[in-house]
Short mmCIF file of C-alpha atoms (C1' of nucleotides) in Angstrom, two decimals:
data_model
loop_
_atom_site.label_atom_id
_atom_site.label_comp_id
_atom_site.label_asym_id
_atom_site.label_seq_id
_atom_site.Cartn_x
_atom_site.Cartn_y
_atom_site.Cartn_z
CA MET A 1 11.67 4.68 -13.80
CA ILE A 2 9.41 7.58 -14.72
CA GLY A 3 6.42 6.33 -16.72
CA VAL A 4 5.66 2.57 -17.35
CA ALA A 5 8.62 0.14 -17.77
CA ASP A 6 8.26 -2.71 -20.37
CA ILE A 7 8.82 -6.36 -19.34
CA TYR A 8 12.16 -6.27 -21.23
CA ALA A 9 13.74 -3.70 -19.14
CA ALA A 10 11.97 -5.31 -15.97
CA ILE A 11 13.73 -8.78 -16.36
CA ALA A 12 17.08 -7.26 -17.36
CA ASP A 13 18.10 -6.99 -13.80
CA PRO A 14 19.38 -10.11 -11.98
CA THR A 15 17.83 -8.91 -8.68
CA ARG A 16 14.47 -8.53 -10.29
CA ARG A 17 14.59 -11.94 -11.71
CA LEU A 18 15.25 -13.50 -8.31
CA LEU A 19 12.16 -11.48 -6.97
CA LEU A 20 10.16 -13.12 -9.69
CA ASP A 21 11.59 -16.49 -8.76
CA GLU A 22 10.78 -15.93 -5.03
CA LEU A 23 7.18 -14.96 -6.04
CA ALA A 24 6.98 -18.03 -8.32
CA ARG A 25 8.00 -20.19 -5.31
CA ALA A 26 5.68 -18.43 -2.82
CA ASP A 27 3.20 -15.95 -3.92
CA GLY A 28 1.85 -13.27 -1.77
CA GLN A 29 5.01 -12.33 0.11
CA SER A 30 5.72 -8.84 1.81
CA LEU A 31 8.46 -6.48 1.15
CA PHE A 32 10.27 -7.70 4.38
CA GLU A 33 9.79 -11.42 3.48
CA LEU A 34 11.29 -10.88 -0.03
CA CYS A 35 14.33 -9.04 1.52
CA SER A 36 14.87 -11.71 4.02
CA ARG A 37 14.66 -14.42 1.36
CA LEU A 38 16.87 -12.73 -1.07
CA THR A 39 19.44 -12.20 1.56
CA MET A 40 19.28 -15.41 3.14
CA THR A 41 18.93 -17.95 0.35
CA HIS A 42 20.01 -15.98 -2.73
CA GLY A 43 23.04 -14.29 -1.41
CA VAL A 44 21.71 -10.80 -2.20
CA ASN A 45 22.54 -8.08 0.12
CA SER A 46 20.72 -4.87 -1.16
CA SER A 47 19.05 -2.62 1.04
CA ARG A 48 15.26 -2.58 1.61
CA GLN A 49 14.92 0.59 -0.51
CA ALA A 50 16.68 -1.13 -3.43
CA ILE A 51 14.32 -4.05 -3.29
CA SER A 52 11.36 -1.69 -3.02
CA GLN A 53 12.45 0.10 -6.07
CA HIS A 54 12.96 -3.17 -7.96
CA LEU A 55 9.31 -4.14 -6.92
CA ALA A 56 8.11 -0.87 -8.36
CA VAL A 57 9.72 -1.52 -11.67
CA LEU A 58 8.21 -5.03 -11.90
CA GLU A 59 4.81 -3.54 -10.88
CA SER A 60 4.94 -0.86 -13.63
CA ALA A 61 5.91 -3.57 -16.04
CA GLY A 62 2.61 -5.55 -15.02
CA LEU A 63 4.56 -8.45 -13.65
CA VAL A 64 3.82 -7.87 -10.02
CA SER A 65 0.68 -6.43 -8.30
CA SER A 66 0.62 -5.22 -4.74
CA ALA A 67 -1.93 -4.65 -2.23
CA ARG A 68 -1.47 -3.03 1.33
CA VAL A 69 -2.89 -5.29 4.13
CA GLY A 70 -2.57 -3.28 7.37
CA ARG A 71 1.09 -2.12 7.61
CA THR A 72 2.38 -4.74 5.13
CA LYS A 73 2.45 -4.83 1.41
CA ILE A 74 1.58 -8.00 -0.21
CA HIS A 75 2.84 -8.90 -3.67
CA HIS A 76 1.48 -11.12 -6.31
CA LEU A 77 3.24 -12.50 -9.52
CA HIS A 78 1.68 -12.20 -13.02
CA THR A 79 3.38 -14.00 -15.74
CA GLU A 80 0.83 -13.37 -18.54
CA PRO A 81 2.99 -10.34 -19.93
CA PHE A 82 5.59 -13.00 -20.79
CA ARG A 83 3.24 -14.25 -23.50
CA GLU A 84 4.18 -11.19 -25.67
CA ILE A 85 7.81 -12.64 -25.95
CA THR A 86 6.92 -16.15 -27.10
CA GLU A 87 4.17 -14.63 -29.54
CA ARG A 88 6.64 -12.17 -30.97
CA TRP A 89 9.45 -14.47 -31.51
CA PRO A 90 7.91 -18.08 -31.80
CA ILE A 91 10.07 -21.11 -30.71
CA PRO A 92 10.20 -23.79 -33.22
CA ALA A 93 8.97 -27.05 -32.02
CA LYS A 94 11.31 -29.48 -30.69
CA ASP A 95 12.06 -32.41 -32.97
CA MET B 1 29.96 -6.62 -23.32
CA ILE B 2 32.99 -8.46 -22.05
CA GLY B 3 32.07 -12.19 -21.60
CA VAL B 4 28.75 -13.69 -22.55
CA ALA B 5 25.66 -11.64 -22.27
CA ASP B 6 22.44 -13.22 -21.08
CA ILE B 7 19.20 -13.27 -23.19
CA TYR B 8 17.42 -10.88 -20.63
CA ALA B 9 20.13 -8.06 -21.04
CA ALA B 10 20.14 -8.77 -24.79
CA ILE B 11 16.42 -8.08 -25.31
CA ALA B 12 16.46 -5.16 -23.00
CA ASP B 13 17.32 -2.83 -25.73
CA PRO B 14 14.51 -1.70 -28.11
CA THR B 15 16.95 -1.59 -31.18
CA ARG B 16 18.07 -5.11 -30.62
CA ARG B 17 14.45 -6.38 -30.33
CA LEU B 18 13.87 -4.73 -33.76
CA LEU B 19 16.88 -6.46 -35.11
CA LEU B 20 15.28 -9.72 -33.78
CA ASP B 21 11.88 -8.72 -35.46
CA GLU B 22 13.74 -8.18 -38.75
CA LEU B 23 15.49 -11.56 -38.68
CA ALA B 24 12.09 -13.20 -37.84
CA ARG B 25 10.65 -11.53 -40.92
CA ALA B 26 13.58 -12.41 -43.18
CA ASP B 27 16.26 -14.60 -41.93
CA GLY B 28 19.76 -14.48 -43.19
CA GLN B 29 20.20 -10.84 -43.58
CA SER B 30 23.67 -8.91 -43.86
CA LEU B 31 24.63 -6.12 -41.67
CA PHE B 32 23.93 -3.63 -44.39
CA GLU B 33 20.49 -5.00 -45.11
CA LEU B 34 19.63 -4.87 -41.34
CA CYS B 35 20.89 -1.32 -41.19
CA SER B 36 18.85 -0.27 -44.15
CA ARG B 37 15.68 -2.01 -42.98
CA LEU B 38 15.91 -0.46 -39.39
CA THR B 39 16.45 2.92 -40.87
CA MET B 40 13.85 2.74 -43.58
CA THR B 41 10.86 0.81 -42.02
CA HIS B 42 11.54 1.26 -38.30
CA GLY B 43 12.61 4.85 -38.05
CA VAL B 44 15.95 3.96 -36.31
CA ASN B 45 18.80 6.05 -37.26
CA SER B 46 21.84 4.51 -35.62
CA SER B 47 25.18 4.18 -37.18
CA ARG B 48 26.30 0.87 -38.73
CA GLN B 49 28.80 0.35 -35.84
CA ALA B 50 25.93 0.76 -33.33
CA ILE B 51 24.07 -2.00 -35.15
CA SER B 52 27.11 -4.13 -35.41
CA GLN B 53 27.61 -3.82 -31.70
CA HIS B 54 23.92 -4.74 -31.03
CA LEU B 55 24.37 -7.83 -33.15
CA ALA B 56 27.41 -8.84 -31.32
CA VAL B 57 25.25 -8.73 -28.12
CA LEU B 58 22.69 -10.74 -29.58
CA GLU B 59 25.28 -13.24 -30.89
CA SER B 60 26.85 -13.60 -27.48
CA ALA B 61 23.47 -14.31 -25.98
CA GLY B 62 23.00 -17.09 -28.49
CA LEU B 63 19.98 -15.45 -30.13
CA VAL B 64 21.93 -14.84 -33.39
CA SER B 65 24.60 -16.61 -35.28
CA SER B 66 26.70 -15.13 -38.02
CA ALA B 67 28.74 -16.43 -40.89
CA ARG B 68 30.97 -14.49 -43.31
CA VAL B 69 30.09 -15.08 -46.98
CA GLY B 70 32.61 -13.23 -49.22
CA ARG B 71 32.77 -9.77 -47.85
CA THR B 72 29.26 -9.83 -46.26
CA LYS B 73 28.25 -11.23 -42.92
CA ILE B 74 24.93 -13.27 -42.88
CA HIS B 75 23.00 -13.24 -39.58
CA HIS B 76 20.41 -16.10 -38.51
CA LEU B 77 17.90 -15.96 -35.78
CA HIS B 78 17.71 -18.43 -32.90
CA THR B 79 14.76 -18.42 -30.69
CA GLU B 80 15.43 -21.49 -28.61
CA PRO B 81 17.02 -19.57 -25.78
CA PHE B 82 13.71 -17.98 -25.00
CA ARG B 83 12.49 -21.28 -23.80
CA GLU B 84 14.34 -20.51 -20.49
CA ILE B 85 11.85 -17.78 -19.88
CA THR B 86 8.82 -19.76 -20.28
CA GLU B 87 10.35 -22.60 -18.20
CA ARG B 88 11.54 -20.36 -15.46
CA TRP B 89 8.04 -18.51 -15.08
CA PRO B 90 5.34 -20.65 -16.60
CA ILE B 91 2.43 -18.91 -17.93
CA PRO B 92 -0.98 -20.06 -16.64
CA ALA B 93 -3.14 -21.61 -19.25
CA LYS B 94 -5.76 -19.32 -20.81
CA ASP B 95 -9.33 -20.15 -19.60
"C1'" DA C 1 0.54 7.44 24.84
"C1'" DC C 2 4.65 5.65 23.12
"C1'" DA C 3 7.55 2.82 20.98
"C1'" DA C 4 8.49 -0.63 17.41
"C1'" DT C 5 7.23 -2.27 12.90
"C1'" DA C 6 6.54 -1.95 7.64
"C1'" DG C 7 7.10 0.79 4.30
"C1'" DG C 8 7.63 5.58 1.25
"C1'" DC C 9 10.01 9.73 -0.77
"C1'" DA C 10 13.62 12.47 -2.67
"C1'" DA C 11 18.25 13.79 -3.56
"C1'" DG C 12 22.96 12.35 -4.57
"C1'" DT C 13 26.60 9.16 -6.36
"C1'" DG C 14 29.15 5.54 -9.23
"C1'" DC C 15 29.13 2.71 -13.01
"C1'" DT C 16 28.03 0.86 -17.30
"C1'" DA C 17 25.39 0.54 -21.72
"C1'" DG C 18 24.81 2.75 -25.86
"C1'" DC C 19 26.66 5.66 -29.16
"C1'" DT C 20 29.92 8.09 -31.87
"C1'" DT C 21 34.33 9.02 -34.25
"C1'" DG C 22 38.40 7.78 -36.43
"C1'" DC C 23 41.04 4.67 -38.56
"C1'" DC C 24 42.21 -0.15 -40.35
"C1'" DT C 25 41.40 -4.91 -42.83
"C1'" DG C 26 39.58 -7.86 -46.32
"C1'" DT C 27 36.94 -8.73 -50.80
"C1'" DC C 28 35.02 -7.77 -55.26
"C1'" DA C 29 34.82 -5.36 -59.86
"C1'" DA C 30 36.90 -2.61 -63.56
"C1'" DT D 1 46.03 -2.45 -59.35
"C1'" DT D 2 43.26 0.72 -57.95
"C1'" DG D 3 39.03 2.24 -56.16
"C1'" DA D 4 34.58 1.04 -54.02
"C1'" DC D 5 32.21 -1.90 -50.89
"C1'" DA D 6 31.31 -4.59 -46.37
"C1'" DG D 7 32.80 -4.94 -42.14
"C1'" DG D 8 36.07 -4.68 -37.66
"C1'" DC D 9 38.55 -2.47 -33.78
"C1'" DA D 10 39.37 0.84 -30.09
"C1'" DA D 11 39.17 5.00 -27.51
"C1'" DG D 12 36.08 8.48 -25.55
"C1'" DC D 13 31.71 10.69 -24.23
"C1'" DT D 14 27.13 10.85 -22.13
"C1'" DA D 15 22.75 9.60 -20.01
"C1'" DG D 16 20.42 6.46 -17.34
"C1'" DC D 17 20.22 2.65 -13.97
"C1'" DA D 18 21.03 0.58 -9.53
"C1'" DC D 19 22.09 1.70 -4.99
"C1'" DT D 20 22.55 4.41 -0.90
"C1'" DT D 21 21.42 7.88 2.70
"C1'" DG D 22 18.42 10.58 5.52
"C1'" DC D 23 14.22 11.52 6.77
"C1'" DC D 24 9.04 11.04 6.95
"C1'" DT D 25 4.19 8.44 7.18
"C1'" DA D 26 1.12 4.96 8.72
"C1'" DT D 27 -0.21 0.89 11.56
"C1'" DT D 28 0.16 -2.26 15.48
"C1'" DG D 29 1.12 -3.88 20.09
"C1'" DT D 30 1.66 -2.79 25.19
#
DNA sequence: ACAATAGGCAAGTGCTAGCTTGCCTGTCAA
DNA sequence: TTGACAGGCAAGCTAGCACTTGCCTATTGT
């Protein structure tokens, strides 16, 4: 967690993948919104701190950016880093 | 390692990513060939057992298949599972 | 001003992934 | 058939990750 995490480690955790799913569904959610959604619709029951730490990992991997607005923190999804995966191990075309 | 690993956990480890790189460069290598290549050209110095365990993880994730030929074990790369990632979090088109 | 809201920081804990070590099985050449 | 080669299995160790707990800061509403 010290230093910059890579995208591979970032998406290794199921909870972090759900966070990406949530932001893909509705971009620009706050920490509390993400906590609520994960608890309500995804059956996750981690603490707010746990979710916050997960978001920090996603952010240091460049998959999420955040900006404070008043007392809330808004999160945005960035999927461009995933391009590295498809370029590194190209998927053969469907026949 | 019990049960079937998912692709996310599989590519979380740097050594396993190098194994995929090696198979992408030259498909159909044996365990010993992969060990040698990783040691020589990638600066990895893990034991044969470690590499074998990594290959087992990749295989249970569906990224690698193997077949015994005589006393050697040949490994093949399969990148189709990566399609899940790009379909789950689509990458916006470059502009 | 004061309480409630939204979030941050840091130390501590439990569990599991990655690795090693030691020994065993199967295959090929002489 | 005997030794060398290619690989498998299982137990044990260690470091790091995910998570919690406790306390702190900043912003908003009344």
